[in-house]
CSV table of C-alpha atoms in Angstrom, one decimal:
chain,number,residue,atom,x,y,z
A,1,MET,CA,-0.6,4.3,-27.3
A,2,ALA,CA,2.8,2.2,-27.6
A,3,ASN,CA,4.6,5.6,-26.2
A,4,GLU,CA,2.4,5.2,-23.1
A,5,PRO,CA,4.4,3.7,-19.9
A,6,SER,CA,3.9,0.1,-18.5
A,7,ALA,CA,2.0,-0.3,-15.8
A,8,ALA,CA,4.2,-0.5,-13.0
A,9,GLN,CA,5.5,-4.3,-12.0
A,10,ILE,CA,6.3,-6.0,-9.3
A,11,GLY,CA,8.9,-9.5,-9.6
A,12,VAL,CA,7.7,-12.1,-7.7
A,13,SER,CA,7.7,-16.1,-7.0
A,14,VAL,CA,5.4,-18.8,-6.3
A,15,CYS,CA,7.3,-22.1,-4.4
A,16,TYR,CA,5.8,-25.6,-3.2
A,17,ALA,CA,8.3,-27.9,-1.9
A,18,LEU,CA,8.2,-31.4,-3.2
A,19,SER,CA,9.9,-34.4,-2.2
A,20,GLY,CA,13.1,-33.7,-3.7
A,21,HIS,CA,12.5,-30.8,-5.6
A,22,VAL,CA,11.2,-27.8,-5.5
A,23,TRP,CA,7.9,-25.9,-8.0
A,24,LEU,CA,9.1,-23.1,-8.7
A,25,ARG,CA,7.5,-19.6,-11.0
A,26,GLU,CA,9.1,-16.6,-11.7
A,27,LEU,CA,6.5,-14.1,-12.1
A,28,ARG,CA,4.9,-10.9,-13.3
A,29,LEU,CA,2.8,-9.2,-11.6
A,30,PRO,CA,1.1,-5.2,-11.8
A,31,ASP,CA,1.5,-3.2,-9.3
A,32,GLY,CA,-1.0,-3.9,-6.3
A,33,ALA,CA,-1.4,-7.4,-7.4
A,34,THR,CA,-2.1,-10.0,-3.8
A,35,VAL,CA,-1.6,-13.5,-3.0
A,36,ALA,CA,-4.3,-15.2,-5.1
A,37,ASP,CA,-3.3,-13.2,-8.4
A,38,ALA,CA,-0.7,-15.2,-7.7
A,39,LEU,CA,-1.4,-18.8,-7.4
A,40,ALA,CA,-3.9,-17.9,-10.4
A,41,ALA,CA,-1.1,-16.8,-11.9
A,42,SER,CA,1.3,-19.4,-11.8
A,43,GLY,CA,-1.0,-22.4,-13.0
A,44,PHE,CA,-0.4,-23.8,-10.3
A,45,ALA,CA,-4.5,-25.5,-10.2
A,46,GLN,CA,-3.3,-26.5,-13.4
A,47,ALA,CA,0.4,-28.9,-12.5
A,48,PHE,CA,-1.8,-29.9,-8.6
A,49,PRO,CA,-5.5,-30.2,-9.7
A,50,VAL,CA,-6.0,-31.9,-6.7
A,51,VAL,CA,-4.1,-29.3,-4.3
A,52,GLN,CA,-5.9,-27.2,-2.2
A,53,PRO,CA,-3.3,-25.0,-1.3
A,54,TRP,CA,-5.3,-22.7,1.1
A,55,ILE,CA,-6.7,-25.8,3.2
A,56,ARG,CA,-2.7,-26.4,4.1
A,57,GLY,CA,-1.9,-22.7,4.4
A,58,VAL,CA,0.3,-19.9,2.0
A,59,GLY,CA,2.9,-17.9,3.5
A,60,ILE,CA,5.1,-14.8,1.9
A,61,PHE,CA,8.6,-15.9,3.3
A,62,GLY,CA,7.7,-17.7,6.0
A,63,ARG,CA,4.3,-16.0,7.5
A,64,ALA,CA,1.0,-17.3,6.9
A,65,THR,CA,-0.5,-15.1,4.9
A,66,GLU,CA,-4.5,-14.1,3.0
A,67,PRO,CA,-5.7,-14.6,-0.9
A,68,GLN,CA,-5.6,-11.1,-0.5
A,69,ALA,CA,-2.9,-10.0,0.8
A,70,ARG,CA,-0.8,-7.6,-1.9
A,71,LEU,CA,2.3,-8.5,-2.9
A,72,ALA,CA,5.7,-6.1,-2.5
A,73,ASP,CA,8.1,-6.3,-4.5
A,74,GLY,CA,10.8,-9.7,-4.9
A,75,ASP,CA,7.7,-11.5,-2.3
A,76,ARG,CA,8.2,-15.1,-2.2
A,77,VAL,CA,4.9,-16.5,-1.9
A,78,GLU,CA,5.0,-20.5,-0.2
A,79,ILE,CA,2.7,-23.5,-0.5
A,80,TYR,CA,2.5,-25.2,2.2
A,81,ARG,CA,2.4,-28.6,2.4
A,82,GLY,CA,1.4,-31.4,5.0
A,83,LEU,CA,3.5,-32.7,7.8
A,84,SER,CA,4.9,-35.9,7.1
A,85,PHE,CA,5.2,-37.0,10.9
A,86,ASP,CA,3.6,-35.6,14.2
A,87,PRO,CA,6.4,-33.1,15.6
A,88,LYS,CA,4.7,-34.3,18.9
A,89,GLU,CA,5.3,-37.8,18.8
A,90,SER,CA,8.7,-36.8,17.3
A,91,ARG,CA,10.2,-34.8,20.5
A,92,ARG,CA,8.6,-37.8,22.8
A,93,ARG,CA,11.1,-40.2,20.8
A,94,ARG,CA,13.6,-37.8,21.2
A,95,ALA,CA,13.8,-38.3,25.2
A,96,GLU,CA,12.4,-42.6,26.1
A,97,HIS,CA,15.5,-41.8,23.7
A,98,ARG,CA,17.9,-40.3,26.0
A,99,ARG,CA,16.7,-41.4,28.5
A,100,ALA,CA,17.6,-45.3,27.1
A,101,LYS,CA,20.9,-43.6,26.4
A,102,THR,CA,20.9,-42.3,29.9
A,103,ALA,CA,20.3,-45.7,31.7
A,104,LYS,CA,22.6,-47.4,30.0
A,105,ASN,CA,24.9,-45.5,30.9
A,106,GLY,CA,24.4,-46.2,34.5
A,107,ARG,CA,23.4,-42.4,35.2
A,108,VAL,CA,20.1,-42.2,36.4
A,109,ARG,CA,17.9,-39.3,35.2
A,110,PRO,CA,15.2,-38.5,37.2
A,111,ALA,CA,11.4,-38.6,35.5
A,112,GLY,CA,10.1,-35.3,34.8
A,113,LEU,CA,13.7,-33.9,33.4
A,114,LEU,CA,14.7,-34.4,29.6
């Protein structure tokens, strides 16, 4: 059996961005492995026991995916985390800042235009 070729394998990475650094694991998995297989093999659950990756989302190169999605050689599995701010609130604050700056410079912009 030692002379038999090994089963085809793919190389994938699993990453989780934290504030200040990135947790990253490079893996070799059997061809046909799924996203769930990669998460299990990466040790993510042991490293972050309180994080439930499927609640916030998991993706491959920035596109959300499902646990049963098959991986291809070179894929990067990304485990997403919650937003630290509300995007709608940030847009409101930027718009208000622009309005205040425009008013300070003596120009008045109609309320409906930003």
